[in-house]
mmCIF file of C-alpha atoms in Angstrom:
data_model
loop_
_atom_site.group_PDB
_atom_site.id
_atom_site.type_symbol
_atom_site.label_atom_id
_atom_site.label_comp_id
_atom_site.label_asym_id
_atom_site.label_seq_id
_atom_site.Cartn_x
_atom_site.Cartn_y
_atom_site.Cartn_z
ATOM 1 C CA MET A 12 48.883 56.915 -82.997
ATOM 2 C CA THR A 13 48.652 60.802 -83.044
ATOM 3 C CA SER A 14 48.205 61.035 -79.350
ATOM 4 C CA PHE A 15 51.349 58.768 -78.633
ATOM 5 C CA LEU A 16 53.348 61.057 -80.924
ATOM 6 C CA LEU A 17 52.388 64.056 -79.220
ATOM 7 C CA VAL A 18 53.247 62.634 -75.863
ATOM 8 C CA LEU A 19 56.634 61.335 -77.324
ATOM 9 C CA LEU A 20 57.258 65.060 -79.043
ATOM 10 C CA VAL A 21 56.549 66.196 -75.606
ATOM 11 C CA SER A 22 58.883 64.018 -73.870
ATOM 12 C CA THR A 23 61.545 64.670 -76.333
ATOM 13 C CA SER A 24 61.526 68.257 -75.907
ATOM 14 C CA LEU A 25 61.522 68.432 -72.273
ATOM 15 C CA SER A 26 64.538 66.180 -72.088
ATOM 16 C CA VAL A 27 66.437 68.535 -74.449
ATOM 17 C CA LEU A 28 65.283 71.282 -72.103
ATOM 18 C CA GLN A 29 66.493 69.352 -69.090
ATOM 19 C CA ILE A 30 69.977 68.733 -70.711
ATOM 20 C CA SER A 31 70.311 72.257 -71.858
ATOM 21 C CA PHE A 32 69.139 74.148 -68.818
ATOM 22 C CA ALA A 33 70.355 71.959 -66.025
ATOM 23 C CA GLN A 34 73.530 74.021 -65.311
ATOM 24 C CA ASP A 35 71.863 77.340 -65.739
ATOM 25 C CA VAL A 36 68.321 76.839 -63.630
ATOM 26 C CA PRO A 37 68.472 78.252 -60.269
ATOM 27 C CA THR A 38 67.224 75.933 -57.304
ATOM 28 C CA THR A 39 64.235 78.320 -56.607
ATOM 29 C CA LEU A 40 63.220 81.422 -58.684
ATOM 30 C CA VAL A 41 62.420 83.202 -55.444
ATOM 31 C CA PRO A 42 63.561 82.551 -51.955
ATOM 32 C CA ALA A 43 60.144 82.213 -50.278
ATOM 33 C CA ILE A 44 56.735 82.019 -50.653
ATOM 34 C CA ILE A 45 54.363 83.709 -48.025
ATOM 35 C CA THR A 46 50.509 82.853 -48.430
ATOM 36 C CA PHE A 47 47.342 84.642 -46.714
ATOM 37 C CA GLY A 48 43.768 83.769 -47.390
ATOM 38 C CA ASP A 49 40.913 81.332 -47.110
ATOM 39 C CA SER A 50 40.346 77.417 -47.746
ATOM 40 C CA VAL A 51 41.638 77.808 -51.321
ATOM 41 C CA VAL A 52 45.052 78.149 -50.020
ATOM 42 C CA ASP A 53 44.863 76.780 -46.274
ATOM 43 C CA VAL A 54 47.340 73.855 -46.306
ATOM 44 C CA GLY A 55 46.412 72.770 -42.720
ATOM 45 C CA ASN A 56 46.024 75.688 -40.238
ATOM 46 C CA ASN A 57 42.434 75.079 -39.348
ATOM 47 C CA ASN A 58 43.417 71.542 -38.166
ATOM 48 C CA TYR A 59 44.732 73.247 -35.117
ATOM 49 C CA LEU A 60 41.435 75.548 -34.636
ATOM 50 C CA PRO A 61 38.041 74.310 -32.990
ATOM 51 C CA THR A 62 36.157 75.087 -36.304
ATOM 52 C CA LEU A 63 33.800 73.151 -38.540
ATOM 53 C CA PHE A 64 35.883 74.258 -41.366
ATOM 54 C CA ARG A 65 38.418 71.546 -41.526
ATOM 55 C CA ALA A 66 39.782 69.085 -44.071
ATOM 56 C CA ASP A 67 42.219 66.951 -42.013
ATOM 57 C CA TYR A 68 40.029 63.537 -42.530
ATOM 58 C CA PRO A 69 39.381 61.355 -45.637
ATOM 59 C CA PRO A 70 38.657 61.310 -48.349
ATOM 60 C CA TYR A 71 40.385 65.021 -48.160
ATOM 61 C CA GLY A 72 44.043 64.581 -49.638
ATOM 62 C CA ARG A 73 43.354 60.935 -50.737
ATOM 63 C CA ASP A 74 45.536 61.830 -53.972
ATOM 64 C CA PHE A 75 48.176 63.836 -52.180
ATOM 65 C CA ALA A 76 51.506 62.476 -50.875
ATOM 66 C CA ASN A 77 51.003 59.230 -49.006
ATOM 67 C CA HIS A 78 47.365 59.594 -49.771
ATOM 68 C CA LYS A 79 46.789 61.263 -46.483
ATOM 69 C CA PRO A 80 44.615 64.371 -45.461
ATOM 70 C CA THR A 81 46.714 67.473 -44.687
ATOM 71 C CA GLY A 82 44.036 70.029 -44.264
ATOM 72 C CA ARG A 83 43.984 71.044 -47.812
ATOM 73 C CA PHE A 84 40.381 71.280 -49.066
ATOM 74 C CA CYS A 85 41.218 69.212 -52.280
ATOM 75 C CA ASN A 86 41.803 65.511 -53.097
ATOM 76 C CA GLY A 87 45.562 66.606 -53.958
ATOM 77 C CA LYS A 88 47.568 69.475 -54.562
ATOM 78 C CA LEU A 89 46.337 73.171 -54.410
ATOM 79 C CA ALA A 90 47.096 75.723 -57.135
ATOM 80 C CA THR A 91 49.585 77.254 -54.832
ATOM 81 C CA ASP A 92 51.152 74.015 -54.262
ATOM 82 C CA ILE A 93 51.596 73.695 -58.268
ATOM 83 C CA THR A 94 52.891 77.205 -58.463
ATOM 84 C CA ALA A 95 55.574 76.504 -55.600
ATOM 85 C CA GLU A 96 56.648 73.418 -57.792
ATOM 86 C CA THR A 97 56.659 75.750 -60.937
ATOM 87 C CA LEU A 98 59.038 78.260 -58.987
ATOM 88 C CA GLY A 99 61.564 75.290 -58.470
ATOM 89 C CA PHE A 100 60.477 74.453 -54.797
ATOM 90 C CA THR A 101 60.627 70.668 -53.633
ATOM 91 C CA LYS A 102 58.964 71.298 -50.462
ATOM 92 C CA TYR A 103 55.870 73.510 -49.569
ATOM 93 C CA PRO A 104 55.765 76.393 -46.841
ATOM 94 C CA PRO A 105 54.364 74.697 -43.873
ATOM 95 C CA ALA A 106 51.192 75.937 -42.298
ATOM 96 C CA TYR A 107 51.986 78.323 -39.713
ATOM 97 C CA LEU A 108 50.020 76.887 -36.914
ATOM 98 C CA SER A 109 51.826 73.255 -37.577
ATOM 99 C CA PRO A 110 54.638 71.704 -35.766
ATOM 100 C CA GLU A 111 56.504 71.663 -38.998
ATOM 101 C CA ALA A 112 56.636 75.357 -39.247
ATOM 102 C CA SER A 113 59.888 75.687 -37.113
ATOM 103 C CA GLY A 114 63.625 75.784 -37.692
ATOM 104 C CA LYS A 115 64.932 75.662 -41.364
ATOM 105 C CA ASN A 116 61.441 74.903 -42.714
ATOM 106 C CA LEU A 117 60.649 78.419 -42.269
ATOM 107 C CA LEU A 118 63.549 79.765 -44.508
ATOM 108 C CA ILE A 119 61.239 78.899 -47.434
ATOM 109 C CA GLY A 120 58.254 80.780 -46.331
ATOM 110 C CA ALA A 121 55.135 80.150 -44.431
ATOM 111 C CA ASN A 122 51.367 79.705 -45.014
ATOM 112 C CA PHE A 123 48.935 81.782 -42.808
ATOM 113 C CA ALA A 124 45.721 80.851 -44.596
ATOM 114 C CA SER A 125 42.615 79.756 -42.814
ATOM 115 C CA ALA A 126 39.403 78.176 -44.175
ATOM 116 C CA ALA A 127 36.349 80.066 -43.881
ATOM 117 C CA SER A 128 38.459 83.443 -43.560
ATOM 118 C CA GLY A 129 38.423 86.322 -45.785
ATOM 119 C CA TYR A 130 38.193 90.196 -46.259
ATOM 120 C CA ASP A 131 35.382 90.366 -43.714
ATOM 121 C CA ASP A 132 37.217 89.741 -40.510
ATOM 122 C CA LYS A 133 33.624 89.538 -38.527
ATOM 123 C CA ALA A 134 32.569 86.419 -40.636
ATOM 124 C CA ALA A 135 35.975 84.939 -40.056
ATOM 125 C CA LEU A 136 35.551 85.129 -36.259
ATOM 126 C CA LEU A 137 32.114 83.890 -36.413
ATOM 127 C CA ASN A 138 33.580 80.654 -38.213
ATOM 128 C CA HIS A 139 36.414 80.351 -35.721
ATOM 129 C CA ALA A 140 38.741 81.203 -38.467
ATOM 130 C CA ILE A 141 41.943 83.255 -38.390
ATOM 131 C CA PRO A 142 40.979 86.445 -39.607
ATOM 132 C CA LEU A 143 43.282 88.539 -42.199
ATOM 133 C CA TYR A 144 44.503 91.050 -39.327
ATOM 134 C CA GLN A 145 45.498 87.887 -37.296
ATOM 135 C CA GLN A 146 47.300 86.334 -40.204
ATOM 136 C CA VAL A 147 49.321 89.520 -40.574
ATOM 137 C CA GLU A 148 50.165 89.455 -36.681
ATOM 138 C CA TYR A 149 51.210 85.740 -37.206
ATOM 139 C CA TYR A 150 53.401 86.983 -40.275
ATOM 140 C CA LYS A 151 55.094 89.745 -37.788
ATOM 141 C CA GLU A 152 55.791 86.663 -35.522
ATOM 142 C CA TYR A 153 57.117 84.646 -38.406
ATOM 143 C CA LYS A 154 59.559 87.361 -39.153
ATOM 144 C CA SER A 155 60.935 87.637 -35.825
ATOM 145 C CA LYS A 156 61.673 83.806 -35.842
ATOM 146 C CA LEU A 157 63.321 84.156 -39.189
ATOM 147 C CA ILE A 158 65.803 86.530 -37.724
ATOM 148 C CA LYS A 159 66.843 84.134 -35.112
ATOM 149 C CA ILE A 160 66.962 81.296 -37.740
ATOM 150 C CA ALA A 161 68.956 83.118 -40.683
ATOM 151 C CA GLY A 162 70.442 86.220 -39.182
ATOM 152 C CA SER A 163 69.077 89.851 -39.886
ATOM 153 C CA LYS A 164 71.030 90.064 -43.392
ATOM 154 C CA LYS A 165 69.622 86.736 -44.805
ATOM 155 C CA SER A 166 66.084 87.195 -43.433
ATOM 156 C CA ASP A 167 65.694 90.614 -44.911
ATOM 157 C CA THR A 168 66.895 89.107 -48.309
ATOM 158 C CA ILE A 169 64.215 86.413 -47.819
ATOM 159 C CA ILE A 170 61.520 88.902 -47.070
ATOM 160 C CA LYS A 171 62.222 91.374 -49.729
ATOM 161 C CA GLY A 172 62.537 88.555 -52.499
ATOM 162 C CA ALA A 173 59.627 86.377 -51.415
ATOM 163 C CA ILE A 174 56.309 86.486 -53.122
ATOM 164 C CA TYR A 175 53.338 87.115 -51.145
ATOM 165 C CA LEU A 176 49.861 85.315 -52.211
ATOM 166 C CA LEU A 177 46.413 86.251 -51.053
ATOM 167 C CA SER A 178 43.284 84.332 -51.843
ATOM 168 C CA ALA A 179 40.038 85.712 -50.240
ATOM 169 C CA GLY A 180 36.399 87.062 -51.179
ATOM 170 C CA SER A 181 34.584 83.772 -52.072
ATOM 171 C CA SER A 182 33.671 82.793 -48.614
ATOM 172 C CA ASP A 183 32.676 86.352 -47.956
ATOM 173 C CA PHE A 184 29.950 86.254 -50.520
ATOM 174 C CA VAL A 185 28.942 82.535 -50.737
ATOM 175 C CA GLN A 186 28.932 81.857 -46.941
ATOM 176 C CA ASN A 187 28.392 85.065 -45.366
ATOM 177 C CA TYR A 188 26.565 87.770 -47.565
ATOM 178 C CA TYR A 189 24.324 85.586 -49.458
ATOM 179 C CA VAL A 190 22.967 83.492 -46.683
ATOM 180 C CA ASN A 191 22.875 86.476 -44.093
ATOM 181 C CA PRO A 192 19.895 88.600 -44.236
ATOM 182 C CA LEU A 193 21.309 91.155 -41.791
ATOM 183 C CA LEU A 194 23.739 91.770 -44.861
ATOM 184 C CA ASN A 195 21.980 91.085 -47.888
ATOM 185 C CA LYS A 196 18.783 92.994 -46.936
ATOM 186 C CA VAL A 197 20.653 96.082 -45.882
ATOM 187 C CA TYR A 198 23.645 96.242 -48.390
ATOM 188 C CA THR A 199 23.465 95.589 -52.182
ATOM 189 C CA PRO A 200 26.378 93.252 -53.326
ATOM 190 C CA ASP A 201 27.966 96.171 -54.947
ATOM 191 C CA GLN A 202 28.154 98.117 -51.472
ATOM 192 C CA TYR A 203 29.292 95.037 -49.643
ATOM 193 C CA GLY A 204 31.981 94.690 -52.426
ATOM 194 C CA SER A 205 33.264 98.083 -51.766
ATOM 195 C CA TYR A 206 33.491 97.249 -48.143
ATOM 196 C CA LEU A 207 35.707 94.340 -48.717
ATOM 197 C CA ILE A 208 37.777 96.123 -51.043
ATOM 198 C CA GLU A 209 38.467 98.743 -48.285
ATOM 199 C CA ASN A 210 39.541 95.797 -46.268
ATOM 200 C CA PHE A 211 41.664 94.390 -48.950
ATOM 201 C CA SER A 212 43.665 97.802 -49.236
ATOM 202 C CA THR A 213 44.248 97.956 -45.913
ATOM 203 C CA PHE A 214 45.710 94.580 -45.748
ATOM 204 C CA ILE A 215 47.988 95.325 -48.557
ATOM 205 C CA LYS A 216 49.203 98.369 -46.581
ATOM 206 C CA GLN A 217 49.766 96.366 -43.545
ATOM 207 C CA ILE A 218 51.988 93.646 -45.187
ATOM 208 C CA TYR A 219 53.795 96.409 -47.341
ATOM 209 C CA GLU A 220 54.723 98.058 -44.019
ATOM 210 C CA VAL A 221 56.463 94.927 -42.707
ATOM 211 C CA GLY A 222 58.158 93.937 -45.733
ATOM 212 C CA ALA A 223 55.927 92.777 -48.611
ATOM 213 C CA ARG A 224 56.632 94.047 -51.994
ATOM 214 C CA LYS A 225 55.732 91.470 -54.830
ATOM 215 C CA ILE A 226 52.145 90.302 -54.063
ATOM 216 C CA GLY A 227 49.972 88.168 -56.172
ATOM 217 C CA VAL A 228 46.097 88.195 -55.281
ATOM 218 C CA THR A 229 43.521 86.056 -56.846
ATOM 219 C CA SER A 230 40.082 87.463 -58.405
ATOM 220 C CA LEU A 231 36.767 86.028 -57.349
ATOM 221 C CA PRO A 232 35.914 82.759 -59.326
ATOM 222 C CA PRO A 233 32.748 82.479 -61.004
ATOM 223 C CA THR A 234 30.931 81.932 -57.745
ATOM 224 C CA GLY A 235 27.549 81.359 -59.369
ATOM 225 C CA CYS A 236 29.077 77.965 -61.003
ATOM 226 C CA LEU A 237 30.167 76.592 -57.983
ATOM 227 C CA PRO A 238 28.067 73.530 -57.363
ATOM 228 C CA ALA A 239 26.779 74.630 -53.900
ATOM 229 C CA ALA A 240 25.828 77.997 -55.101
ATOM 230 C CA ARG A 241 23.899 76.208 -58.014
ATOM 231 C CA THR A 242 22.158 74.123 -55.187
ATOM 232 C CA LEU A 243 21.582 76.859 -52.759
ATOM 233 C CA PHE A 244 20.830 79.920 -54.897
ATOM 234 C CA GLY A 245 19.965 78.313 -58.601
ATOM 235 C CA PHE A 246 16.350 77.366 -57.975
ATOM 236 C CA HIS A 247 14.850 76.812 -61.331
ATOM 237 C CA GLU A 248 17.797 78.426 -63.206
ATOM 238 C CA LYS A 249 19.913 76.133 -65.775
ATOM 239 C CA GLY A 250 23.634 76.278 -65.413
ATOM 240 C CA CYS A 251 25.546 78.699 -63.310
ATOM 241 C CA VAL A 252 23.510 81.551 -61.315
ATOM 242 C CA ALA A 253 23.993 84.556 -63.352
ATOM 243 C CA ARG A 254 23.687 87.150 -60.642
ATOM 244 C CA LEU A 255 26.262 85.728 -58.605
ATOM 245 C CA ASN A 256 28.577 85.650 -61.510
ATOM 246 C CA SER A 257 27.882 89.225 -62.233
ATOM 247 C CA ASP A 258 28.599 90.368 -58.572
ATOM 248 C CA ALA A 259 31.890 88.434 -58.841
ATOM 249 C CA GLN A 260 32.751 90.437 -62.104
ATOM 250 C CA GLN A 261 31.680 93.530 -60.367
ATOM 251 C CA PHE A 262 33.976 92.927 -57.571
ATOM 252 C CA ASN A 263 36.818 91.721 -59.616
ATOM 253 C CA LYS A 264 36.765 95.122 -61.400
ATOM 254 C CA LYS A 265 36.897 96.895 -58.186
ATOM 255 C CA LEU A 266 39.697 94.562 -57.146
ATOM 256 C CA ASN A 267 42.009 95.230 -60.134
ATOM 257 C CA SER A 268 41.235 99.291 -59.774
ATOM 258 C CA ALA A 269 42.263 99.169 -56.176
ATOM 259 C CA ALA A 270 45.315 97.081 -56.881
ATOM 260 C CA SER A 271 46.411 99.558 -59.509
ATOM 261 C CA LYS A 272 45.984 102.619 -57.262
ATOM 262 C CA LEU A 273 47.915 100.875 -54.428
ATOM 263 C CA GLN A 274 50.849 100.149 -56.779
ATOM 264 C CA LYS A 275 51.034 103.639 -57.820
ATOM 265 C CA GLN A 276 50.754 104.835 -54.097
ATOM 266 C CA TYR A 277 53.698 102.821 -52.620
ATOM 267 C CA SER A 278 57.126 102.729 -53.809
ATOM 268 C CA GLY A 279 58.556 99.423 -55.129
ATOM 269 C CA LEU A 280 55.065 97.609 -54.464
ATOM 270 C CA LYS A 281 54.197 95.302 -57.473
ATOM 271 C CA ILE A 282 50.718 93.709 -57.347
ATOM 272 C CA VAL A 283 49.683 90.994 -59.884
ATOM 273 C CA VAL A 284 45.756 90.200 -59.860
ATOM 274 C CA PHE A 285 45.405 86.476 -60.920
ATOM 275 C CA ASP A 286 42.401 86.259 -63.129
ATOM 276 C CA ILE A 287 40.776 83.040 -61.842
ATOM 277 C CA PHE A 288 37.271 83.647 -63.093
ATOM 278 C CA THR A 289 38.164 83.393 -66.933
ATOM 279 C CA PRO A 290 40.039 79.962 -66.865
ATOM 280 C CA LEU A 291 37.758 78.570 -64.375
ATOM 281 C CA TYR A 292 34.470 79.584 -66.318
ATOM 282 C CA GLU A 293 35.698 78.203 -69.568
ATOM 283 C CA LEU A 294 36.767 75.199 -68.017
ATOM 284 C CA ILE A 295 33.378 74.760 -66.424
ATOM 285 C CA GLN A 296 31.491 75.716 -69.866
ATOM 286 C CA SER A 297 33.719 73.291 -71.784
ATOM 287 C CA PRO A 298 35.000 70.554 -69.495
ATOM 288 C CA GLU A 299 35.729 68.041 -72.132
ATOM 289 C CA LYS A 300 38.261 70.220 -74.093
ATOM 290 C CA SER A 301 40.458 69.667 -70.750
ATOM 291 C CA GLY A 302 39.805 66.171 -70.256
ATOM 292 C CA PHE A 303 37.039 66.460 -67.898
ATOM 293 C CA SER A 304 33.539 64.749 -67.720
ATOM 294 C CA GLU A 305 31.852 66.594 -64.870
ATOM 295 C CA ALA A 306 31.746 70.305 -64.051
ATOM 296 C CA THR A 307 28.437 70.809 -62.304
ATOM 297 C CA LYS A 308 28.879 68.871 -59.237
ATOM 298 C CA GLY A 309 31.894 67.768 -57.146
ATOM 299 C CA CYS A 310 33.478 64.228 -56.601
ATOM 300 C CA CYS A 311 32.757 64.042 -52.946
ATOM 301 C CA GLY A 312 29.379 62.523 -52.022
ATOM 302 C CA THR A 313 26.514 64.054 -54.136
ATOM 303 C CA GLY A 314 28.927 66.712 -55.052
ATOM 304 C CA THR A 315 26.018 69.393 -54.795
ATOM 305 C CA VAL A 316 26.262 70.605 -51.072
ATOM 306 C CA GLU A 317 29.318 68.427 -49.506
ATOM 307 C CA THR A 318 32.096 70.640 -47.932
ATOM 308 C CA THR A 319 33.785 70.324 -44.678
ATOM 309 C CA SER A 320 33.240 67.706 -42.116
ATOM 310 C CA LEU A 321 29.455 68.053 -41.985
ATOM 311 C CA LEU A 322 28.880 66.183 -45.395
ATOM 312 C CA CYS A 323 32.155 65.302 -47.230
ATOM 313 C CA ASN A 324 33.641 62.728 -45.358
ATOM 314 C CA SER A 325 34.645 58.969 -45.390
ATOM 315 C CA LYS A 326 31.011 58.242 -44.733
ATOM 316 C CA SER A 327 29.551 60.187 -47.804
ATOM 317 C CA VAL A 328 27.826 58.116 -50.269
ATOM 318 C CA GLY A 329 28.394 58.379 -53.864
ATOM 319 C CA THR A 330 31.975 59.780 -53.695
ATOM 320 C CA CYS A 331 33.536 59.379 -57.219
ATOM 321 C CA SER A 332 36.336 56.816 -57.842
ATOM 322 C CA ASN A 333 38.506 59.066 -60.166
ATOM 323 C CA ALA A 334 38.740 62.631 -59.258
ATOM 324 C CA THR A 335 40.741 63.524 -62.277
ATOM 325 C CA GLN A 336 37.524 63.576 -64.201
ATOM 326 C CA TYR A 337 35.915 66.235 -62.110
ATOM 327 C CA VAL A 338 36.553 69.921 -62.137
ATOM 328 C CA PHE A 339 35.505 70.113 -58.347
ATOM 329 C CA TRP A 340 36.375 68.119 -55.741
ATOM 330 C CA ASP A 341 33.633 69.210 -53.264
ATOM 331 C CA SER A 342 30.671 71.453 -53.907
ATOM 332 C CA VAL A 343 33.122 74.568 -53.537
ATOM 333 C CA HIS A 344 36.692 73.652 -54.107
ATOM 334 C CA PRO A 345 38.365 72.443 -57.452
ATOM 335 C CA SER A 346 40.191 69.071 -57.855
ATOM 336 C CA GLU A 347 43.719 68.887 -58.411
ATOM 337 C CA ALA A 348 43.473 68.364 -61.855
ATOM 338 C CA ALA A 349 41.408 71.712 -62.141
ATOM 339 C CA ASN A 350 44.147 73.236 -59.926
ATOM 340 C CA GLU A 351 46.788 72.330 -62.448
ATOM 341 C CA ILE A 352 45.059 74.120 -65.290
ATOM 342 C CA LEU A 353 44.511 77.233 -63.074
ATOM 343 C CA ALA A 354 47.763 77.398 -61.683
ATOM 344 C CA SER A 355 49.176 77.273 -65.217
ATOM 345 C CA SER A 356 46.779 79.641 -66.625
ATOM 346 C CA SER A 357 47.524 82.310 -64.037
ATOM 347 C CA ALA A 358 50.765 82.043 -62.160
ATOM 348 C CA PRO A 359 53.425 81.893 -64.642
ATOM 349 C CA LYS A 360 52.774 84.776 -66.781
ATOM 350 C CA GLY A 361 52.025 87.115 -63.449
ATOM 351 C CA THR A 362 55.065 85.570 -61.878
ATOM 352 C CA CYS A 363 56.991 87.048 -64.845
ATOM 353 C CA ARG A 364 55.881 90.636 -64.108
ATOM 354 C CA TRP A 365 57.529 90.162 -60.592
ATOM 355 C CA LEU A 366 60.674 88.302 -61.668
ATOM 356 C CA SER A 367 61.800 89.845 -65.064
ATOM 357 C CA PRO A 368 63.249 93.414 -63.309
ATOM 358 C CA PHE A 369 65.246 90.955 -60.746
ATOM 359 C CA GLY A 370 66.770 87.845 -62.272
ATOM 360 C CA GLY A 371 67.353 88.873 -66.046
ATOM 361 C CA SER A 372 67.250 86.357 -68.625
ATOM 362 C CA ALA A 373 68.203 83.251 -66.425
ATOM 363 C CA VAL A 374 65.310 83.473 -64.311
ATOM 364 C CA ARG A 375 62.889 84.085 -66.989
ATOM 365 C CA THR A 376 64.359 80.959 -68.919
ATOM 366 C CA ALA A 377 64.106 79.022 -65.672
ATOM 367 C CA LEU A 378 60.581 80.036 -65.134
ATOM 368 C CA ASN A 379 59.593 79.049 -68.987
ATOM 369 C CA TYR A 380 61.376 75.966 -68.212
ATOM 370 C CA ASN A 381 59.196 75.055 -65.351
ATOM 371 C CA TYR A 382 56.144 76.249 -67.063
ATOM 372 C CA HIS A 383 56.591 73.796 -69.768
ATOM 373 C CA ARG A 384 57.060 71.118 -67.297
ATOM 374 C CA ALA A 385 53.779 72.018 -65.874
ATOM 375 C CA ALA A 386 52.018 72.281 -69.402
ATOM 376 C CA GLY A 387 53.592 68.801 -70.009
ATOM 377 C CA ARG A 388 51.748 67.241 -67.155
ATOM 378 C CA ILE A 389 48.527 68.781 -67.970
ATOM 379 C CA LEU A 390 48.942 67.449 -71.554
ATOM 380 C CA CYS A 391 49.897 64.173 -70.253
ATOM 381 C CA ARG A 392 46.469 64.329 -67.880
ATOM 382 C CA ARG A 393 44.514 65.175 -71.160
ATOM 383 C CA LEU A 394 45.948 62.598 -73.417
ATOM 384 C CA LYS A 395 45.288 59.484 -71.141
ATOM 385 C CA TYR A 396 41.802 59.207 -71.707
ATOM 386 C CA ALA A 397 42.537 58.366 -75.441
ATOM 387 C CA THR A 398 45.804 56.642 -74.788
ATOM 388 C CA GLY A 399 45.417 54.543 -71.492
ATOM 389 C CA TYR A 400 47.554 55.092 -68.760
ATOM 390 C CA CYS A 401 49.919 58.069 -68.731
ATOM 391 C CA LYS A 402 52.368 58.551 -66.287
ATOM 392 C CA TRP A 403 54.533 61.480 -65.380
ATOM 393 C CA GLN A 404 57.912 59.922 -64.538
ATOM 394 C CA SER A 405 60.449 61.834 -62.233
ATOM 395 C CA GLY A 406 58.355 64.922 -62.889
ATOM 396 C CA LEU A 407 59.483 65.368 -66.464
ATOM 397 C CA VAL A 408 59.299 62.534 -69.095
ATOM 398 C CA ALA A 409 55.788 61.403 -70.135
ATOM 399 C CA THR A 410 55.399 57.956 -71.038
ATOM 400 C CA ILE A 411 52.910 55.638 -72.221
ATOM 401 C CA HIS A 412 52.248 52.187 -70.466
#
């Protein structure tokens, strides 16, 4: 009964918000979203590359729209998809290499991310992924297309008002440094991290020079808690691999310091570092608090080593039937359910820092409104274990069936 009343209370409150804000809420809080990085944010660019790092086959995407794989390394939505919804978008910016990246679809932005890419361009090239420098070149090409579609004045408004998201670093460490003796026998994790930070700073300078002003970059997650890392590097260690998490925390300190320095150096630049480490670590340590039952392995196959077509595929034995109970979808990437929590814990607060000087109270009200919608989805997901099937109707009202 208590759970039902909580859902009813949230439903009533959100209904009131819908009536109160319907006339004041802008369609989207920013004109476009531009995304760079790795598999955490790749929405299908690798589908068009000769690489093993692809997710355009089942069971990837089984809980996404139409239950079809899109190239996202997840059972459903990525954290950036959920962030886009929070910002008011009803469609997601397309993968730049896809046929959908044309015409008016480009008005809301584009996604240049590529699985197995990162701050280390050499590793990206070895993996046949799109290195960051090439992602920047594609972005320049995108700007030229945008001018032809929207005209110089409107395209300039879109470029200046867009938010730019970057996710990188995890592949550099987990899929490159820790498994490559040519690196880990020569450089310490701290030295390699400094090298990656230099490349991060170069990347920020490059996209600043071509128009980026509001940039969000994710920190490293607790890499030692990834199921694959536990399997490959944990040996007899119980729980997460402590040394990997320590390396990630040291890198994150460098990242925050570099971002602060860059923001002071370049006029009009605003950088927000999204702390992914803390909310994901807390989720892994206490999954039951958020309605999860498994945080040590992924849903796909055995969940201990599976990722990409090599092991996570339609023939994988042991794939779970309900991914909402799992923090991880495969042995590296979070499930949609976990992405909901990561997005809600990071993006709204950070985005406020970008938007408050630009949109005034109306934009902040709209952002809070959409944030509460996301919070309602998470509450709905948490309560369904106690109350039965909880459905999010019309993206707003939670009801019990």
